[in-house]
Tab-separated table of C-alpha atoms and ligand atoms in Angstrom:
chain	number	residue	atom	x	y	z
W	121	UNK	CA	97.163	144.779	116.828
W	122	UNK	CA	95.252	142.878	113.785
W	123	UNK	CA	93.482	145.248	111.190
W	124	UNK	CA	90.442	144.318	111.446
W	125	UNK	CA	89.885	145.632	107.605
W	126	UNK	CA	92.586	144.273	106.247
W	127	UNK	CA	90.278	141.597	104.214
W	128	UNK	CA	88.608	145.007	102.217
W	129	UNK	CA	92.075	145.626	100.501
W	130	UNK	CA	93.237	142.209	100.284
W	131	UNK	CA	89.899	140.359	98.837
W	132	UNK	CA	90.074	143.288	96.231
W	133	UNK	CA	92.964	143.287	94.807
W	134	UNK	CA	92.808	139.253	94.611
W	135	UNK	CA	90.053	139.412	92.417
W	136	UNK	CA	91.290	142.542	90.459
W	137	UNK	CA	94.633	140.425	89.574
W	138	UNK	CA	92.293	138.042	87.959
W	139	UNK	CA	90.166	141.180	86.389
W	140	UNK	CA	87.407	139.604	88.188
W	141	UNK	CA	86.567	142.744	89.422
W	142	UNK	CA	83.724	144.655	87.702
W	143	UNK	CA	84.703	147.408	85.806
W	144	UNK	CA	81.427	149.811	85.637
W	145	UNK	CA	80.293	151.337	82.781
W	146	UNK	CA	78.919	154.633	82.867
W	147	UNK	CA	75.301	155.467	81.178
W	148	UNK	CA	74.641	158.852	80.942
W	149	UNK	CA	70.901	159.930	79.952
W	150	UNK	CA	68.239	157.191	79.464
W	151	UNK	CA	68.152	153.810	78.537
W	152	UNK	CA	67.036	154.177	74.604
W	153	UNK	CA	68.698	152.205	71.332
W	154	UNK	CA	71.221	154.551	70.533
W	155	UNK	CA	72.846	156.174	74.145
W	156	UNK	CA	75.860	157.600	75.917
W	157	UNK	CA	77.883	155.262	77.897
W	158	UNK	CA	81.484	156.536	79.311
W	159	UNK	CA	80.929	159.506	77.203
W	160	UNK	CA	80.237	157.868	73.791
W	161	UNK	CA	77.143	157.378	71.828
W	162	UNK	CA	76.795	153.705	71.127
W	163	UNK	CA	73.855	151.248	69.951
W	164	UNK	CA	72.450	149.512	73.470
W	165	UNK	CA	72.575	145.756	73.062
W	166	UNK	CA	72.378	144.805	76.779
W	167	UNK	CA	70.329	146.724	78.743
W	168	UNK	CA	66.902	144.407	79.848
W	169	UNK	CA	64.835	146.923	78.497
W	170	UNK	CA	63.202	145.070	75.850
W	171	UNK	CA	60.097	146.869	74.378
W	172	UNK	CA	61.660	150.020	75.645
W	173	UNK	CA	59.265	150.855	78.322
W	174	UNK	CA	61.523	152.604	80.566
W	175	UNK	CA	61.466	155.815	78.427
W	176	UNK	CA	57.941	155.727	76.975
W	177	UNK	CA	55.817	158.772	77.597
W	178	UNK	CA	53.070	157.408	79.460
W	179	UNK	CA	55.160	155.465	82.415
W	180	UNK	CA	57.271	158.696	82.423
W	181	UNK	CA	53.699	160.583	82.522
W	182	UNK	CA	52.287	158.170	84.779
W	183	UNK	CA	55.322	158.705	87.249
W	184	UNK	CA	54.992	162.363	87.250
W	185	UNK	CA	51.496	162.540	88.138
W	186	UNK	CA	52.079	160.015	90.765
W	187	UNK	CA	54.518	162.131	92.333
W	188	UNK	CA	52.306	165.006	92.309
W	189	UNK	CA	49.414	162.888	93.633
W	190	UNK	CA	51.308	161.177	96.115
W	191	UNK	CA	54.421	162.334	96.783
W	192	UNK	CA	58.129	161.261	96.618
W	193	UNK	CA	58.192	158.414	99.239
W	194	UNK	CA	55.123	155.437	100.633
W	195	UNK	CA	56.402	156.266	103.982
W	196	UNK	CA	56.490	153.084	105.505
W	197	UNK	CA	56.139	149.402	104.846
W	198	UNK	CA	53.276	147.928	103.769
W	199	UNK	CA	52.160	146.375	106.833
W	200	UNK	CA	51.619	149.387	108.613
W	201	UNK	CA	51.103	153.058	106.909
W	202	UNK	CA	52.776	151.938	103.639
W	203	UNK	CA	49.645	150.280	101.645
W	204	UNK	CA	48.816	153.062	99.407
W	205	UNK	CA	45.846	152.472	96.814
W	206	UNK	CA	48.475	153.003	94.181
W	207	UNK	CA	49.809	149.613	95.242
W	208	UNK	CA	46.565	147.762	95.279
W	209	UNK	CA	45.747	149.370	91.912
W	210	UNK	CA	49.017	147.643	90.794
W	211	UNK	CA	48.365	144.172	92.147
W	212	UNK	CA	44.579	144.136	90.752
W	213	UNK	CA	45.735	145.104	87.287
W	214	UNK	CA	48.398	142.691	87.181
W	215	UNK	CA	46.384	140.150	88.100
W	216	UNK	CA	44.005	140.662	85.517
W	217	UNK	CA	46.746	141.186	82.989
W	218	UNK	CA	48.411	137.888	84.117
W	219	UNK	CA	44.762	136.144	84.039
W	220	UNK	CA	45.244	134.995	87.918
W	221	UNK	CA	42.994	135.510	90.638
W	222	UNK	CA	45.574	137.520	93.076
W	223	UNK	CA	49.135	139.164	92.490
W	224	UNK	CA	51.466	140.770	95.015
W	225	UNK	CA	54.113	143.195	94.293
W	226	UNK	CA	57.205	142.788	96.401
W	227	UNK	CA	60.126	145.865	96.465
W	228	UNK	CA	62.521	143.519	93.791
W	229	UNK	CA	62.353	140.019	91.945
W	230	UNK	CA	66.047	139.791	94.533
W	231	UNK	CA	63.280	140.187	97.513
W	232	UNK	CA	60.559	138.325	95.921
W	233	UNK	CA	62.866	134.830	95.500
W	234	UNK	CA	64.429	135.503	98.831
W	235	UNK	CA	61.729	136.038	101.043
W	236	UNK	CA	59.152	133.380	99.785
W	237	UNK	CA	61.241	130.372	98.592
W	238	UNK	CA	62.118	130.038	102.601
W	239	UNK	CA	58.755	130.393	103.866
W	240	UNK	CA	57.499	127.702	101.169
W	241	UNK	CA	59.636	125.202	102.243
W	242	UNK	CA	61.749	124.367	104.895
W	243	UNK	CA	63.482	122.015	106.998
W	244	UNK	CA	62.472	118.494	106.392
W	245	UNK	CA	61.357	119.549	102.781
W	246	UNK	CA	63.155	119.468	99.447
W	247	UNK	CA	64.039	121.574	96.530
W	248	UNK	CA	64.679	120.684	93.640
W	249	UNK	CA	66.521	123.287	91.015
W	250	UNK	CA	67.831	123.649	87.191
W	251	UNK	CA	71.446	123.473	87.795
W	252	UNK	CA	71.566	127.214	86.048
W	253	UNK	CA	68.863	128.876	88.247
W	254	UNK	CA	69.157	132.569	88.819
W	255	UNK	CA	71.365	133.657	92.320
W	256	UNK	CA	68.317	135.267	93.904
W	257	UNK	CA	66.986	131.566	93.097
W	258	UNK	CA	69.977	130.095	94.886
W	259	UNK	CA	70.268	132.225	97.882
W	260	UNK	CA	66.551	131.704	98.214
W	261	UNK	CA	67.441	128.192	98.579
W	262	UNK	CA	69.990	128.933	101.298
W	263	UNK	CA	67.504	130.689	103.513
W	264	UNK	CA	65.379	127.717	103.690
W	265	UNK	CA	67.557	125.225	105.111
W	266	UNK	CA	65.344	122.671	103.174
W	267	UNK	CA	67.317	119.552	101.223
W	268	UNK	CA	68.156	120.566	97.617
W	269	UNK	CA	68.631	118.501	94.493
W	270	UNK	CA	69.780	119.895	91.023
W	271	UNK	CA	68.713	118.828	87.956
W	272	UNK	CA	70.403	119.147	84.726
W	273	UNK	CA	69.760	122.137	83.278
W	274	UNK	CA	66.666	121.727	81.456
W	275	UNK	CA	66.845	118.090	81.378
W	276	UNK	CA	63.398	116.440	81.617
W	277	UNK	CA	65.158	112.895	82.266
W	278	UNK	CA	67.328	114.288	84.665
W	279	UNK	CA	64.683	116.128	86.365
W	280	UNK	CA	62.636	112.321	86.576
W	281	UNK	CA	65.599	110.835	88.034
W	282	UNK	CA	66.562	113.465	91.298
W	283	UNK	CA	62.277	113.299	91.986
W	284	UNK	CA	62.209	109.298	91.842
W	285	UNK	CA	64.778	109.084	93.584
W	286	UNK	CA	63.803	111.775	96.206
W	287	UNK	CA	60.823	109.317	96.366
W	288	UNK	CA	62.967	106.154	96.747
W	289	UNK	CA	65.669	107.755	99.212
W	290	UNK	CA	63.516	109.644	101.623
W	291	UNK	CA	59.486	109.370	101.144
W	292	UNK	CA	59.505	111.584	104.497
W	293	UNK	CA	59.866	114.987	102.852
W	294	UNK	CA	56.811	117.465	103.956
W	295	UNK	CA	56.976	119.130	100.609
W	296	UNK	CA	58.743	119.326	97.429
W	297	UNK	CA	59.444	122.484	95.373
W	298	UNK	CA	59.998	122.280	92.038
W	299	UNK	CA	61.936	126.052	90.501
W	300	UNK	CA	63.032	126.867	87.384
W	301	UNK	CA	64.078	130.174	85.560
W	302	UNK	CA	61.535	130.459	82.699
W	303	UNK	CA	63.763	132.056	80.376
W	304	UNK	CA	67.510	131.693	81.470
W	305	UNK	CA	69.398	134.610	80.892
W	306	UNK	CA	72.686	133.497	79.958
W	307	UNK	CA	71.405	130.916	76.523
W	308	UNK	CA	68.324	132.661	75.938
W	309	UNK	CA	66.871	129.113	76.093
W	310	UNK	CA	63.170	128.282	77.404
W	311	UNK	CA	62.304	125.808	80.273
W	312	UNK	CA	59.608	123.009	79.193
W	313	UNK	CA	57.406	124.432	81.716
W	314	UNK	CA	54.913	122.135	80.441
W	315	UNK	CA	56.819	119.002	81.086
W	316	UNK	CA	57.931	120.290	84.212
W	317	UNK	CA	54.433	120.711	85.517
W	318	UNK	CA	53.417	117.532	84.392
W	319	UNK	CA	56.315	115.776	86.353
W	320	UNK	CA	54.995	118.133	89.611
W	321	UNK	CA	51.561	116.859	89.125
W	322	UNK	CA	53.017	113.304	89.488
W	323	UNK	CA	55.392	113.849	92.229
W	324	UNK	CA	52.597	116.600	94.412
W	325	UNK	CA	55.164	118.714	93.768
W	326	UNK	CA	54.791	122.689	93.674
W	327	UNK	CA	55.490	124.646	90.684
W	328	UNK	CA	57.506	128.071	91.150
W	329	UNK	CA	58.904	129.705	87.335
W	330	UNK	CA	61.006	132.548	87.601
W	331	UNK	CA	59.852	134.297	84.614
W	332	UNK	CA	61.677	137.282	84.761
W	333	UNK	CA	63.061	137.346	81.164
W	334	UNK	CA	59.911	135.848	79.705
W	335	UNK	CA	57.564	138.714	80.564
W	336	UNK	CA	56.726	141.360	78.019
W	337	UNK	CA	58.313	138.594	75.439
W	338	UNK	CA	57.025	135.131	75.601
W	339	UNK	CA	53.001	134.230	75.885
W	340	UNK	CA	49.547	136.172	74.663
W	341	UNK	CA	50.651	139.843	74.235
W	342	UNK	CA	53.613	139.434	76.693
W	343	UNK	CA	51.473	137.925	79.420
W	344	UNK	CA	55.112	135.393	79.987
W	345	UNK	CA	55.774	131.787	80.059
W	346	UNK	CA	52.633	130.242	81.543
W	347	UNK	CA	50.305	132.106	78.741
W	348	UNK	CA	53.009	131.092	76.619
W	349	UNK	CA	52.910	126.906	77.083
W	350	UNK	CA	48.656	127.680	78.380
W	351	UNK	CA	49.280	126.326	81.850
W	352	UNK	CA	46.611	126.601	84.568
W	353	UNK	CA	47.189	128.189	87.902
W	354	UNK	CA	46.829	124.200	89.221
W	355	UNK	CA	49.631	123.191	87.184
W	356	UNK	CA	52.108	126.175	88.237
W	357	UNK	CA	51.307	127.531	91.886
W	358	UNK	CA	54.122	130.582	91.564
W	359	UNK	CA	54.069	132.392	88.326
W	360	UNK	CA	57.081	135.009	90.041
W	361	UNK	CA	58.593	137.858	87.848
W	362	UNK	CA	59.891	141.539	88.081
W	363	UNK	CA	59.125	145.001	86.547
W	364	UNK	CA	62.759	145.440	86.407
W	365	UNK	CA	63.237	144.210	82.594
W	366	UNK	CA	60.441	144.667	79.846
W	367	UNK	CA	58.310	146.291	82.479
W	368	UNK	CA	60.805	149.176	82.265
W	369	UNK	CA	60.677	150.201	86.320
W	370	UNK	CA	61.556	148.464	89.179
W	371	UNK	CA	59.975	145.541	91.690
W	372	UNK	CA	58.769	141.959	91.624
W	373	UNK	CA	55.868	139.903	91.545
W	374	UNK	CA	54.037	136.873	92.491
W	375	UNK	CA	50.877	135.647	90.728
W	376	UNK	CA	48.531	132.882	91.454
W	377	UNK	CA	45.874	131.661	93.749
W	378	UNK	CA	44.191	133.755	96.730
W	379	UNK	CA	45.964	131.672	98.919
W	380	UNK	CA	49.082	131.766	97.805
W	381	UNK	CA	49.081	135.749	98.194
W	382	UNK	CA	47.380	135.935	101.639
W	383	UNK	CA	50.357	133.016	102.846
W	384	UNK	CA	53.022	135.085	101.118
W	385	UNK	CA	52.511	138.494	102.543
W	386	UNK	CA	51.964	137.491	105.631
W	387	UNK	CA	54.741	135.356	105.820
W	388	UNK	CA	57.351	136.801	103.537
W	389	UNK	CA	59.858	138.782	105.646
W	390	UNK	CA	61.937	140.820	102.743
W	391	UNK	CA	57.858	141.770	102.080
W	392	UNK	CA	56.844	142.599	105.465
W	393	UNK	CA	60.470	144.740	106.623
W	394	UNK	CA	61.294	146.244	104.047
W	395	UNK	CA	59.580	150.187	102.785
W	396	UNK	CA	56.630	149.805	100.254
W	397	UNK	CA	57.556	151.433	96.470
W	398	UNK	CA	57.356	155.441	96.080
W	399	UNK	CA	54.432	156.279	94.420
W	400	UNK	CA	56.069	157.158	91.394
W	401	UNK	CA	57.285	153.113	90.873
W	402	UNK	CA	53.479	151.932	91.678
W	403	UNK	CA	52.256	154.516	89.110
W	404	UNK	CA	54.706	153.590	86.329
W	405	UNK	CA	54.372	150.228	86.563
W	406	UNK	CA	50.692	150.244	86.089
W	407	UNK	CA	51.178	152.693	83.278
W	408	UNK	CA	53.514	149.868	81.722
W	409	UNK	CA	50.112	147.344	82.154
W	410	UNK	CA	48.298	149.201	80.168
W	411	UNK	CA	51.115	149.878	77.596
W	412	UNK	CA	51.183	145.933	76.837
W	413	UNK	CA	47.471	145.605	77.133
W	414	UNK	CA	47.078	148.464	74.420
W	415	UNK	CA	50.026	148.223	72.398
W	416	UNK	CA	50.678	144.368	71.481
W	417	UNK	CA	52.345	145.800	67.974
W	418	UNK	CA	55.419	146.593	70.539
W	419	UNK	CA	56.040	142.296	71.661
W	420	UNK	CA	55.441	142.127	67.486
W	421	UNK	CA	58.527	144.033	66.886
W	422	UNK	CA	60.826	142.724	69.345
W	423	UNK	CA	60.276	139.119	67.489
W	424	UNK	CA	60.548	140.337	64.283
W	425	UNK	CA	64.124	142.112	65.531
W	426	UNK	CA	64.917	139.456	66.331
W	427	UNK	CA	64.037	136.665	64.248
W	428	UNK	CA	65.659	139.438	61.145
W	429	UNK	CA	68.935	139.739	63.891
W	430	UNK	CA	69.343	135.868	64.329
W	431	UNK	CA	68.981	135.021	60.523
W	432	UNK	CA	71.613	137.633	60.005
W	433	UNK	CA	74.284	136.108	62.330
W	434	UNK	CA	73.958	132.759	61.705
W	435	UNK	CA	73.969	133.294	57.989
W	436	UNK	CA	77.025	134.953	58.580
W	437	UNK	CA	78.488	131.744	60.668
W	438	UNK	CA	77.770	132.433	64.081
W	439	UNK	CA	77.148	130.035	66.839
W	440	UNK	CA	74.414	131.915	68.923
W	441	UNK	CA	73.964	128.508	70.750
W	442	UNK	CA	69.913	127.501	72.435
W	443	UNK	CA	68.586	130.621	71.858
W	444	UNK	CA	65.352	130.492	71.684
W	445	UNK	CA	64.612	134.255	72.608
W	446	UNK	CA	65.551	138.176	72.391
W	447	UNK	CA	68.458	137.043	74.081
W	448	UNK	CA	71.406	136.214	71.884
W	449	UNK	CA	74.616	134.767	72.683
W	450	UNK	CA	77.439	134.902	70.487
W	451	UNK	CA	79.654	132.655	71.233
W	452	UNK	CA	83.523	133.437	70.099
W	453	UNK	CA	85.185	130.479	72.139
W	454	UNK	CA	87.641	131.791	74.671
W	455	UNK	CA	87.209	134.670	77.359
W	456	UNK	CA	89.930	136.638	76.119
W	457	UNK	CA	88.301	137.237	72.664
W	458	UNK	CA	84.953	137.473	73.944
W	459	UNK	CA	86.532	140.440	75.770
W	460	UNK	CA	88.641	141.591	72.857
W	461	UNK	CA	85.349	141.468	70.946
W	462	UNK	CA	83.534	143.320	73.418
W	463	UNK	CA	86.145	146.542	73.341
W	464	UNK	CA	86.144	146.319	69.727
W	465	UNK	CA	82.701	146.782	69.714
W	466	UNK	CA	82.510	149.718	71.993
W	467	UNK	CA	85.271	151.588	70.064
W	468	UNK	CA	82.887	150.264	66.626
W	469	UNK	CA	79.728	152.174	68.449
W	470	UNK	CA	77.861	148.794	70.317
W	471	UNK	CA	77.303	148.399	73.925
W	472	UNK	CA	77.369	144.509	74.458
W	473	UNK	CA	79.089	142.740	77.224
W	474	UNK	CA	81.569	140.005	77.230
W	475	UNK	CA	79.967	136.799	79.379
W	476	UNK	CA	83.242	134.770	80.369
W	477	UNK	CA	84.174	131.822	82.337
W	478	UNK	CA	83.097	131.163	85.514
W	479	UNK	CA	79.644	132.412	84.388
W	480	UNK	CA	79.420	129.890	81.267
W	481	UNK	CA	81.832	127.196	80.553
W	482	UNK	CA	85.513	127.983	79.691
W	483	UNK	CA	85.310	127.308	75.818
W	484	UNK	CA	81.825	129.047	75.317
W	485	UNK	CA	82.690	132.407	76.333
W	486	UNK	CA	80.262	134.897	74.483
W	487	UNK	CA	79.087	138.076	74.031
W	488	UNK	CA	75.679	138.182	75.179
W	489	UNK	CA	73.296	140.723	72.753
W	490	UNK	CA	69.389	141.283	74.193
W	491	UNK	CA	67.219	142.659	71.283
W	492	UNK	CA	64.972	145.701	71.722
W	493	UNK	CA	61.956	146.677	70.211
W	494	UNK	CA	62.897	150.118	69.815
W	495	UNK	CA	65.791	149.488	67.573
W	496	UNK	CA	65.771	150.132	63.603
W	497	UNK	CA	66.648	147.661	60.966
W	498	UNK	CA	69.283	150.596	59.585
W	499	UNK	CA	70.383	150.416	62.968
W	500	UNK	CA	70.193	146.734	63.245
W	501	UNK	CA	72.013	145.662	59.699
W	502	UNK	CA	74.863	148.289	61.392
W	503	UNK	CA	75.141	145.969	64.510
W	504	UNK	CA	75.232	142.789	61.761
W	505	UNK	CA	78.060	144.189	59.662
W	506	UNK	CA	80.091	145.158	62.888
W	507	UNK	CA	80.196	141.550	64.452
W	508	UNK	CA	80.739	140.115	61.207
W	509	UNK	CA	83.939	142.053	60.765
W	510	UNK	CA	84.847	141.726	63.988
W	511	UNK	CA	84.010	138.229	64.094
W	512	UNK	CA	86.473	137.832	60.862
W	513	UNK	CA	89.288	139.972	62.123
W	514	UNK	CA	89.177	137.867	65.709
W	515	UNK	CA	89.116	134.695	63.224
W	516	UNK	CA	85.794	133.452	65.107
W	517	UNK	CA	84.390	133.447	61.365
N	62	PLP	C1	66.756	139.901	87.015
N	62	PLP	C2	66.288	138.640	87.616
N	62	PLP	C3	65.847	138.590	88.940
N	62	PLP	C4	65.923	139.778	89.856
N	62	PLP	O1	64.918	140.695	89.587
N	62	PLP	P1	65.024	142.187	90.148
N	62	PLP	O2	63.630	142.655	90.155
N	62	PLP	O3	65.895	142.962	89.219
N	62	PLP	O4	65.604	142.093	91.526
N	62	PLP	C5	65.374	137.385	89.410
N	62	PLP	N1	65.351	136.280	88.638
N	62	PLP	C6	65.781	136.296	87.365
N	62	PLP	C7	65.728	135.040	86.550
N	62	PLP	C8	66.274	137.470	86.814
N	62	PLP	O5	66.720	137.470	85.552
């Protein structure tokens, strides 16, 4: 008789023999500058925790009293005995933080990308995608069974081409989509969202920006990407993002018209099946609102770490690539020193992961660094001197 599990074993070890396999690392105690991961105390140079929300008082106060309010669990989804005020609380703040008329909170920026790209479009329809769009983006995409063309990444040209000739080729399409990360998390690069939205207004295309990296960074106080190029909510229909990175919790988001939100909760199925946030999420994440609305000083910092980090490793002679934001990439060529780079670093005292071919091309293997707020120039000029004598002993410099 066949094992019907044979696959488990097999599939594993296959991509363990390629050290494919993901190799966790262990963080024990919160997410702050200096931490303990696998039992050492190392500076945190990857976590998405950017103005260092996640341990500031008044989400951690906010989620206490939440608790105590309202317990440890929403008990159901939304739809039916899930829709706590907490929640609406949330989606009217965020709104008026992101300057929209409606905003709806979905359980992750995963469930937010997969349950409303497919209801958007479908068959008969067409997407069209940067060619380095997220994987929630891409399996989004899959669910919708609509056509899909790629653009190059970032590539305004390229971008012209796929929608004139999406014109030229089949004029038929019900819809077109237009998607793009805001802020791609692998070059730290931005998205011309303005020329994008431009080329949708030509086409009557919808705009949808995935702007999970550009919250809390890019834009008026944080607001994100479409404060940050001053785009109207008729020039980008889906401003989508999560309050799993500066916003220091967990969850995504949609913001934009009335319409849009009434359509997407009523039609989004990750939305509609899936159990509403525990009151203690709800309540931090509106604690995190106010934290950007009162404290702007805490965006100031994270740009001045790391305009003072980027100086610092270029001037030493490193290629940190497009960046154009807290995240950095240093590149040191090949995957195996990007690796050997990354262990050094941990044994040095820095947490900073090795980002290796397939995920970027084979030669530009890196070691991708996300500035925080929280983090002190003594701390920071630390960090400098370490990659530069790693970067000299692995010959990158
Ligand atoms: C992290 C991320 C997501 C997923 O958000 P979660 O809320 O963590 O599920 C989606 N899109 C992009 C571009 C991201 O970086």
């Amino acid at each position: 008789m066949r094992n019907p599990i044979s696959f488990l074993k097999e599939e594993y070890d296959e991509l363990a023999r390629n050290e494919l396999n993901w190799k966790l690392r262990l963080l024990q105690g919160p997410s702050t500058p200096w931490c303990v991961v696998d039992g050492k105390k190392v500076l945190m140079l990857c976590s998405n925790n950017y103005l260092g929300l996640s341990t500031h008082p008044k989400l951690k106060e906010a989620a206490i009293r939440a608790v105590q309010s309202h317990g440890a669990g929403s008990g159901s989804v939304r739809p039916i005995a899930g829709n706590m005020d907490l929640h609406i609380e949330l989606e009217r703040r965020l709104a008026k933080f992101k300057r929209a008329e409606a905003s709806l909170v979905y359980q992750s920026g995963f469930a937010t990308n997969t349950g409303l790209i497919p209801q958007l479009v479908g068959q008969g329809d067409l997407i069209v995608s940067d060619e380095f769009n997220h994987g929630s983006i891409i399996d989004g995409v899959r669910l919708s069974r609509a056509d899909k063309a790629i653009y190059k990444h970032v590539d305004m040209q390229d971008l012209t081409r796929v929608l004139d000739e999406a014109e030229e080729h089949n004029p038929h399409h019900r819809r077109i989509l237009i998607i793009t990360d805001g802020v791609f998390s692998m070059d730290g690069d931005i998205t011309p969202l303005d020329e994008v939205a431009k080329l949708g207004e030509e086409h009557g295309a919808m705009v949808y920006v995935d702007d999970a990296h550009g919250e809390g960074v890019l834009g008026e106080g944080g607001r994100g990407i479409v404060s940050h190029f001053r785009l109207s909510r008729d020039q980008v229909h889906v401003e989508m993002g999560t309050f799993s990175k500066a916003f220091g919790v967990v969850g995504g988001h949609i913001s934009g018209s009335q319409e849009l939100i009434n359509f997407a909760y009523n039609k989004s199925r990750t939305w509609l099946l899936s159990g509403s946030h525990p009151p203690s999420v709800a309540g931090a994440c509106i604690a995190a609102i106010d934290v950007l609305e009162n404290e702007p000083q805490l965006v100031q910092k994270l740009w001045d770490n790391t305009r003072y980090f980027k100086k610092a490793v270029i001037d030493v002679g490193f290629d940190i690539g497009r960046s154009e934001t807290p995240i950095i990439p240093i590149i040191t060529g090949e995957s195996s020193k990007a690796k050997e780079f990354s262990g050094r670093l941990f044994d040095d005292g820095i947490f900073a992961l090795p980002i290796v071919y397939p995920m970027v091309a084979k030669d530009k293997a890196r070691i991708r660094t996300i500035m925080n707020a929280a983090i002190t120039r003594e701390d920071l000029d630390f960090a400098i001197n370490t990659f530069e004598k790693i970067g000299k002993h692995l010959t990158i410099l």
